[in-house]
Amino acid sequence: CAVPVDLTPPCPPTLELVNDCEEPLNTLTWNNPNNSCADDTWMYNIWFTDSLGGEYVLIATLNSAEDTTFTHVNGSSVAGCYAVTAIDTVGNESAFSNEVCGDNCPEYELPNVFTPNNDGRNDTFRPFPYRGVNRIDLQVFNRWGQVVFTTEDPDIGWNGTHRDTNEPVPDGVYFYVCRVFEERLAGEQLRELTGSVTILGSGSGPVN
């Protein structure tokens, strides 16, 4: 007699995501379809794309129906979208679960003073610890609107010297415009920072 052939895939899981920018990591959880649908789910495939509308790639396979949690670390980024499929004991694979997406939490802020006096403390103008930033476009101006420093390096590291003469600029208040290019799920996004920074102890005296 004929042997019945199982061609029915499992029901797709229902997926949830917890996005942790501090670690950084993403934690996925989903239901076991055996508890609500067919009872022959055997394993799961985890799918990932790092951009909205991007092509999904298989990043992991969990070999137990009871394993319904997965933690994903993707370098320093938590931006991306996920889906899970269930596979039964004869290899039938479900449709994709619902799609869940997480985004980065970019941070980039600048201090308001530094002291380029070579004492080993606060000698350069640099950002506070930052994340999710690809690049910047920074311009620093003196009180007359003249550009004294520029960089595209997010670490900055300005030692208080003039970009043209390489001589220390006078103590005083300087103004900046900083275009910050943030790494987001939808692609690179621009945020603009404006503010001032005070230089103390440059050795060249205050601005007249």
PDB file of C-alpha atoms in Angstrom:
ATOM      1  CA  CYS A   1       0.000   0.000   0.000  1.00  0.00           C
ATOM      2  CA  ALA A   2       1.054   3.588  -0.520  1.00  0.00           C
ATOM      3  CA  VAL A   3       2.900   5.396   2.254  1.00  0.00           C
ATOM      4  CA  PRO A   4       1.391   8.802   3.081  1.00  0.00           C
ATOM      5  CA  VAL A   5       3.707  11.682   2.213  1.00  0.00           C
ATOM      6  CA  ASP A   6       3.736  14.760   4.459  1.00  0.00           C
ATOM      7  CA  LEU A   7       3.863  17.857   2.272  1.00  0.00           C
ATOM      8  CA  THR A   8       2.350  20.242   4.810  1.00  0.00           C
ATOM      9  CA  PRO A   9       4.828  22.737   6.281  1.00  0.00           C
ATOM     10  CA  PRO A  10       4.607  23.901   9.893  1.00  0.00           C
ATOM     11  CA  CYS A  11       2.881  27.121  10.782  1.00  0.00           C
ATOM     12  CA  PRO A  12       5.254  30.120  10.800  1.00  0.00           C
ATOM     13  CA  PRO A  13       6.325  31.276  14.268  1.00  0.00           C
ATOM     14  CA  THR A  14       5.368  34.652  15.705  1.00  0.00           C
ATOM     15  CA  LEU A  15       8.551  36.634  16.302  1.00  0.00           C
ATOM     16  CA  GLU A  16       9.504  39.380  18.775  1.00  0.00           C
ATOM     17  CA  LEU A  17      12.708  41.423  19.078  1.00  0.00           C
ATOM     18  CA  VAL A  18      14.452  43.147  21.982  1.00  0.00           C
ATOM     19  CA  ASN A  19      16.968  45.704  20.692  1.00  0.00           C
ATOM     20  CA  ASP A  20      19.882  46.464  23.083  1.00  0.00           C
ATOM     21  CA  CYS A  21      22.115  49.307  21.920  1.00  0.00           C
ATOM     22  CA  GLU A  22      24.299  49.245  25.032  1.00  0.00           C
ATOM     23  CA  GLU A  23      25.710  45.732  24.602  1.00  0.00           C
ATOM     24  CA  PRO A  24      25.182  45.853  21.505  1.00  0.00           C
ATOM     25  CA  LEU A  25      23.012  42.831  20.596  1.00  0.00           C
ATOM     26  CA  ASN A  26      19.552  41.775  19.474  1.00  0.00           C
ATOM     27  CA  THR A  27      17.521  39.064  21.207  1.00  0.00           C
ATOM     28  CA  LEU A  28      14.839  37.187  19.268  1.00  0.00           C
ATOM     29  CA  THR A  29      12.025  35.177  20.850  1.00  0.00           C
ATOM     30  CA  TRP A  30       9.189  33.286  19.180  1.00  0.00           C
ATOM     31  CA  ASN A  31       6.475  30.742  19.902  1.00  0.00           C
ATOM     32  CA  ASN A  32       6.815  27.005  19.322  1.00  0.00           C
ATOM     33  CA  PRO A  33       4.287  26.134  16.565  1.00  0.00           C
ATOM     34  CA  ASN A  34       3.858  22.687  18.131  1.00  0.00           C
ATOM     35  CA  ASN A  35       1.872  24.366  20.897  1.00  0.00           C
ATOM     36  CA  SER A  36      -0.707  25.929  18.591  1.00  0.00           C
ATOM     37  CA  CYS A  37      -0.572  24.282  15.166  1.00  0.00           C
ATOM     38  CA  ALA A  38       0.920  21.041  13.814  1.00  0.00           C
ATOM     39  CA  ASP A  39       2.987  19.006  16.246  1.00  0.00           C
ATOM     40  CA  ASP A  40       5.976  18.052  14.091  1.00  0.00           C
ATOM     41  CA  THR A  41       8.163  21.181  14.147  1.00  0.00           C
ATOM     42  CA  TRP A  42      11.742  19.996  14.602  1.00  0.00           C
ATOM     43  CA  MET A  43      14.072  22.963  14.038  1.00  0.00           C
ATOM     44  CA  TYR A  44      14.255  26.656  13.081  1.00  0.00           C
ATOM     45  CA  ASN A  45      16.138  28.767  10.569  1.00  0.00           C
ATOM     46  CA  ILE A  46      17.047  32.343  11.535  1.00  0.00           C
ATOM     47  CA  TRP A  47      17.160  34.888   8.685  1.00  0.00           C
ATOM     48  CA  PHE A  48      18.689  38.376   8.709  1.00  0.00           C
ATOM     49  CA  THR A  49      19.144  41.446   6.535  1.00  0.00           C
ATOM     50  CA  ASP A  50      21.029  44.582   7.606  1.00  0.00           C
ATOM     51  CA  SER A  51      18.875  46.987   5.572  1.00  0.00           C
ATOM     52  CA  LEU A  52      15.215  47.712   4.941  1.00  0.00           C
ATOM     53  CA  GLY A  53      14.085  45.741   1.918  1.00  0.00           C
ATOM     54  CA  GLY A  54      17.410  43.914   1.738  1.00  0.00           C
ATOM     55  CA  GLU A  55      17.892  40.276   0.815  1.00  0.00           C
ATOM     56  CA  TYR A  56      17.608  37.872   3.724  1.00  0.00           C
ATOM     57  CA  VAL A  57      20.495  35.523   4.483  1.00  0.00           C
ATOM     58  CA  LEU A  58      20.489  32.481   6.756  1.00  0.00           C
ATOM     59  CA  ILE A  59      22.554  33.194   9.882  1.00  0.00           C
ATOM     60  CA  ALA A  60      21.712  30.261  12.150  1.00  0.00           C
ATOM     61  CA  THR A  61      19.837  26.980  12.496  1.00  0.00           C
ATOM     62  CA  LEU A  62      18.520  25.812  15.872  1.00  0.00           C
ATOM     63  CA  ASN A  63      18.141  22.049  16.049  1.00  0.00           C
ATOM     64  CA  SER A  64      15.395  21.799  18.660  1.00  0.00           C
ATOM     65  CA  ALA A  65      11.763  22.881  18.579  1.00  0.00           C
ATOM     66  CA  GLU A  66      12.163  23.924  22.211  1.00  0.00           C
ATOM     67  CA  ASP A  67      14.889  26.483  21.374  1.00  0.00           C
ATOM     68  CA  THR A  68      12.805  29.619  20.848  1.00  0.00           C
ATOM     69  CA  THR A  69      15.373  32.302  21.739  1.00  0.00           C
ATOM     70  CA  PHE A  70      18.344  33.538  19.726  1.00  0.00           C
ATOM     71  CA  THR A  71      20.870  36.298  20.443  1.00  0.00           C
ATOM     72  CA  HIS A  72      22.559  37.987  17.492  1.00  0.00           C
ATOM     73  CA  VAL A  73      25.725  40.098  17.712  1.00  0.00           C
ATOM     74  CA  ASN A  74      26.647  41.938  14.512  1.00  0.00           C
ATOM     75  CA  GLY A  75      29.749  43.934  15.371  1.00  0.00           C
ATOM     76  CA  SER A  76      28.850  47.303  16.857  1.00  0.00           C
ATOM     77  CA  SER A  77      25.573  47.580  14.920  1.00  0.00           C
ATOM     78  CA  VAL A  78      22.113  46.489  16.058  1.00  0.00           C
ATOM     79  CA  ALA A  79      20.377  47.670  12.881  1.00  0.00           C
ATOM     80  CA  GLY A  80      18.685  44.940  10.895  1.00  0.00           C
ATOM     81  CA  CYS A  81      15.563  42.891  10.247  1.00  0.00           C
ATOM     82  CA  TYR A  82      14.856  39.278  11.140  1.00  0.00           C
ATOM     83  CA  ALA A  83      12.517  36.430  10.286  1.00  0.00           C
ATOM     84  CA  VAL A  84      12.281  32.831  11.477  1.00  0.00           C
ATOM     85  CA  THR A  85      11.059  29.700   9.690  1.00  0.00           C
ATOM     86  CA  ALA A  86      10.033  26.396  11.259  1.00  0.00           C
ATOM     87  CA  ILE A  87      11.076  23.059   9.731  1.00  0.00           C
ATOM     88  CA  ASP A  88       9.326  19.758  10.405  1.00  0.00           C
ATOM     89  CA  THR A  89      10.727  16.252  10.760  1.00  0.00           C
ATOM     90  CA  VAL A  90      10.608  15.539   7.009  1.00  0.00           C
ATOM     91  CA  GLY A  91      12.138  18.868   5.940  1.00  0.00           C
ATOM     92  CA  ASN A  92       9.071  20.945   5.098  1.00  0.00           C
ATOM     93  CA  GLU A  93       9.821  24.597   5.851  1.00  0.00           C
ATOM     94  CA  SER A  94       7.210  27.131   6.889  1.00  0.00           C
ATOM     95  CA  ALA A  95       6.668  30.529   5.380  1.00  0.00           C
ATOM     96  CA  PHE A  96       8.606  33.382   6.975  1.00  0.00           C
ATOM     97  CA  SER A  97       7.400  34.595  10.327  1.00  0.00           C
ATOM     98  CA  ASN A  98       6.475  38.220  10.738  1.00  0.00           C
ATOM     99  CA  GLU A  99       9.422  40.546  10.103  1.00  0.00           C
ATOM    100  CA  VAL A 100      10.900  42.380  13.091  1.00  0.00           C
ATOM    101  CA  CYS A 101      13.450  45.189  12.771  1.00  0.00           C
ATOM    102  CA  GLY A 102      15.786  47.003  15.136  1.00  0.00           C
ATOM    103  CA  ASP A 103      17.712  50.218  14.625  1.00  0.00           C
ATOM    104  CA  ASN A 104      20.924  51.702  15.938  1.00  0.00           C
ATOM    105  CA  CYS A 105      20.891  54.323  18.672  1.00  0.00           C
ATOM    106  CA  PRO A 106      23.548  56.777  17.453  1.00  0.00           C
ATOM    107  CA  GLU A 107      25.237  59.007  20.017  1.00  0.00           C
ATOM    108  CA  TYR A 108      27.695  61.789  19.262  1.00  0.00           C
ATOM    109  CA  GLU A 109      28.283  64.798  21.507  1.00  0.00           C
ATOM    110  CA  LEU A 110      31.167  67.252  21.859  1.00  0.00           C
ATOM    111  CA  PRO A 111      32.672  68.862  24.975  1.00  0.00           C
ATOM    112  CA  ASN A 112      32.671  72.624  25.559  1.00  0.00           C
ATOM    113  CA  VAL A 113      36.268  73.084  26.714  1.00  0.00           C
ATOM    114  CA  PHE A 114      39.756  71.651  26.296  1.00  0.00           C
ATOM    115  CA  THR A 115      43.227  72.637  27.463  1.00  0.00           C
ATOM    116  CA  PRO A 116      46.007  72.025  24.903  1.00  0.00           C
ATOM    117  CA  ASN A 117      48.860  72.639  27.341  1.00  0.00           C
ATOM    118  CA  ASN A 118      50.531  69.221  26.970  1.00  0.00           C
ATOM    119  CA  ASP A 119      49.938  68.168  30.557  1.00  0.00           C
ATOM    120  CA  GLY A 120      48.425  64.882  29.411  1.00  0.00           C
ATOM    121  CA  ARG A 121      44.911  65.805  30.519  1.00  0.00           C
ATOM    122  CA  ASN A 122      42.204  67.050  28.152  1.00  0.00           C
ATOM    123  CA  ASP A 123      44.847  68.185  25.644  1.00  0.00           C
ATOM    124  CA  THR A 124      42.721  67.602  22.533  1.00  0.00           C
ATOM    125  CA  PHE A 125      39.219  68.339  21.331  1.00  0.00           C
ATOM    126  CA  ARG A 126      37.510  64.975  20.894  1.00  0.00           C
ATOM    127  CA  PRO A 127      33.985  63.624  21.305  1.00  0.00           C
ATOM    128  CA  PHE A 128      32.586  61.843  24.296  1.00  0.00           C
ATOM    129  CA  PRO A 129      32.343  58.056  23.727  1.00  0.00           C
ATOM    130  CA  TYR A 130      30.134  57.611  20.684  1.00  0.00           C
ATOM    131  CA  ARG A 131      28.422  54.916  18.640  1.00  0.00           C
ATOM    132  CA  GLY A 132      26.605  54.484  15.347  1.00  0.00           C
ATOM    133  CA  VAL A 133      28.542  57.203  13.500  1.00  0.00           C
ATOM    134  CA  ASN A 134      30.177  56.547  10.128  1.00  0.00           C
ATOM    135  CA  ARG A 135      31.883  59.900   9.606  1.00  0.00           C
ATOM    136  CA  ILE A 136      31.607  63.608  10.314  1.00  0.00           C
ATOM    137  CA  ASP A 137      32.273  66.917   8.596  1.00  0.00           C
ATOM    138  CA  LEU A 138      33.507  69.359  11.246  1.00  0.00           C
ATOM    139  CA  GLN A 139      34.426  73.013  10.800  1.00  0.00           C
ATOM    140  CA  VAL A 140      35.690  75.164  13.665  1.00  0.00           C
ATOM    141  CA  PHE A 141      35.579  78.976  13.374  1.00  0.00           C
ATOM    142  CA  ASN A 142      37.128  81.831  15.312  1.00  0.00           C
ATOM    143  CA  ARG A 143      35.102  84.855  16.447  1.00  0.00           C
ATOM    144  CA  TRP A 144      35.554  86.490  13.017  1.00  0.00           C
ATOM    145  CA  GLY A 145      34.116  83.515  11.162  1.00  0.00           C
ATOM    146  CA  GLN A 146      37.454  82.276   9.847  1.00  0.00           C
ATOM    147  CA  VAL A 147      37.912  78.499   9.635  1.00  0.00           C
ATOM    148  CA  VAL A 148      40.741  77.367  11.914  1.00  0.00           C
ATOM    149  CA  PHE A 149      40.224  73.601  11.828  1.00  0.00           C
ATOM    150  CA  THR A 150      38.416  70.955   9.755  1.00  0.00           C
ATOM    151  CA  THR A 151      38.212  67.172   9.859  1.00  0.00           C
ATOM    152  CA  GLU A 152      36.108  64.203   8.737  1.00  0.00           C
ATOM    153  CA  ASP A 153      37.487  61.909  11.446  1.00  0.00           C
ATOM    154  CA  PRO A 154      34.842  61.203  14.127  1.00  0.00           C
ATOM    155  CA  ASP A 155      37.619  61.010  16.750  1.00  0.00           C
ATOM    156  CA  ILE A 156      38.656  64.615  15.839  1.00  0.00           C
ATOM    157  CA  GLY A 157      41.773  64.871  18.031  1.00  0.00           C
ATOM    158  CA  TRP A 158      42.310  68.611  17.446  1.00  0.00           C
ATOM    159  CA  ASN A 159      45.295  69.875  19.453  1.00  0.00           C
ATOM    160  CA  GLY A 160      44.353  73.536  19.148  1.00  0.00           C
ATOM    161  CA  THR A 161      46.630  74.483  16.256  1.00  0.00           C
ATOM    162  CA  HIS A 162      45.559  76.478  13.208  1.00  0.00           C
ATOM    163  CA  ARG A 163      45.011  74.365  10.095  1.00  0.00           C
ATOM    164  CA  ASP A 164      47.080  76.746   7.906  1.00  0.00           C
ATOM    165  CA  THR A 165      49.976  77.736  10.174  1.00  0.00           C
ATOM    166  CA  ASN A 166      50.126  74.757  12.548  1.00  0.00           C
ATOM    167  CA  GLU A 167      50.613  77.313  15.329  1.00  0.00           C
ATOM    168  CA  PRO A 168      48.485  77.296  18.508  1.00  0.00           C
ATOM    169  CA  VAL A 169      45.353  79.408  18.200  1.00  0.00           C
ATOM    170  CA  PRO A 170      44.761  81.955  20.988  1.00  0.00           C
ATOM    171  CA  ASP A 171      42.764  81.066  24.083  1.00  0.00           C
ATOM    172  CA  GLY A 172      39.097  81.897  23.747  1.00  0.00           C
ATOM    173  CA  VAL A 173      35.747  80.700  22.462  1.00  0.00           C
ATOM    174  CA  TYR A 174      35.509  78.981  19.085  1.00  0.00           C
ATOM    175  CA  PHE A 175      32.387  77.942  17.236  1.00  0.00           C
ATOM    176  CA  TYR A 176      31.730  74.761  15.303  1.00  0.00           C
ATOM    177  CA  VAL A 177      29.340  73.232  12.820  1.00  0.00           C
ATOM    178  CA  CYS A 178      29.493  69.448  12.800  1.00  0.00           C
ATOM    179  CA  ARG A 179      27.610  67.341  10.262  1.00  0.00           C
ATOM    180  CA  VAL A 180      27.245  63.862  11.763  1.00  0.00           C
ATOM    181  CA  PHE A 181      26.540  60.962   9.407  1.00  0.00           C
ATOM    182  CA  GLU A 182      24.762  58.298  11.437  1.00  0.00           C
ATOM    183  CA  GLU A 183      24.487  54.602  10.617  1.00  0.00           C
ATOM    184  CA  ARG A 184      20.756  53.758  10.603  1.00  0.00           C
ATOM    185  CA  LEU A 185      18.582  50.914   9.366  1.00  0.00           C
ATOM    186  CA  ALA A 186      17.254  53.041   6.510  1.00  0.00           C
ATOM    187  CA  GLY A 187      20.797  54.034   5.505  1.00  0.00           C
ATOM    188  CA  GLU A 188      23.130  56.874   6.381  1.00  0.00           C
ATOM    189  CA  GLN A 189      21.304  59.812   7.977  1.00  0.00           C
ATOM    190  CA  LEU A 190      22.561  63.341   8.632  1.00  0.00           C
ATOM    191  CA  ARG A 191      22.339  65.187  11.938  1.00  0.00           C
ATOM    192  CA  GLU A 192      23.876  68.630  12.457  1.00  0.00           C
ATOM    193  CA  LEU A 193      25.494  69.801  15.680  1.00  0.00           C
ATOM    194  CA  THR A 194      26.337  73.428  16.364  1.00  0.00           C
ATOM    195  CA  GLY A 195      27.982  74.864  19.435  1.00  0.00           C
ATOM    196  CA  SER A 196      31.090  76.383  20.933  1.00  0.00           C
ATOM    197  CA  VAL A 197      34.259  75.177  22.588  1.00  0.00           C
ATOM    198  CA  THR A 198      36.552  77.176  24.855  1.00  0.00           C
ATOM    199  CA  ILE A 199      40.320  76.772  24.574  1.00  0.00           C
ATOM    200  CA  LEU A 200      42.332  77.400  27.739  1.00  0.00           C
ATOM    201  CA  GLY A 201      46.085  77.145  28.233  1.00  0.00           C
ATOM    202  CA  SER A 202      47.142  77.158  24.588  1.00  0.00           C
ATOM    203  CA  GLY A 203      50.181  79.246  25.441  1.00  0.00           C
ATOM    204  CA  SER A 204      49.447  81.949  22.893  1.00  0.00           C
ATOM    205  CA  GLY A 205      47.309  84.202  25.061  1.00  0.00           C
ATOM    206  CA  PRO A 206      43.639  85.167  24.786  1.00  0.00           C
ATOM    207  CA  VAL A 207      41.919  86.514  21.706  1.00  0.00           C
ATOM    208  CA  ASN A 208      41.940  90.297  21.718  1.00  0.00           C
TER     209      ASN A 208
END
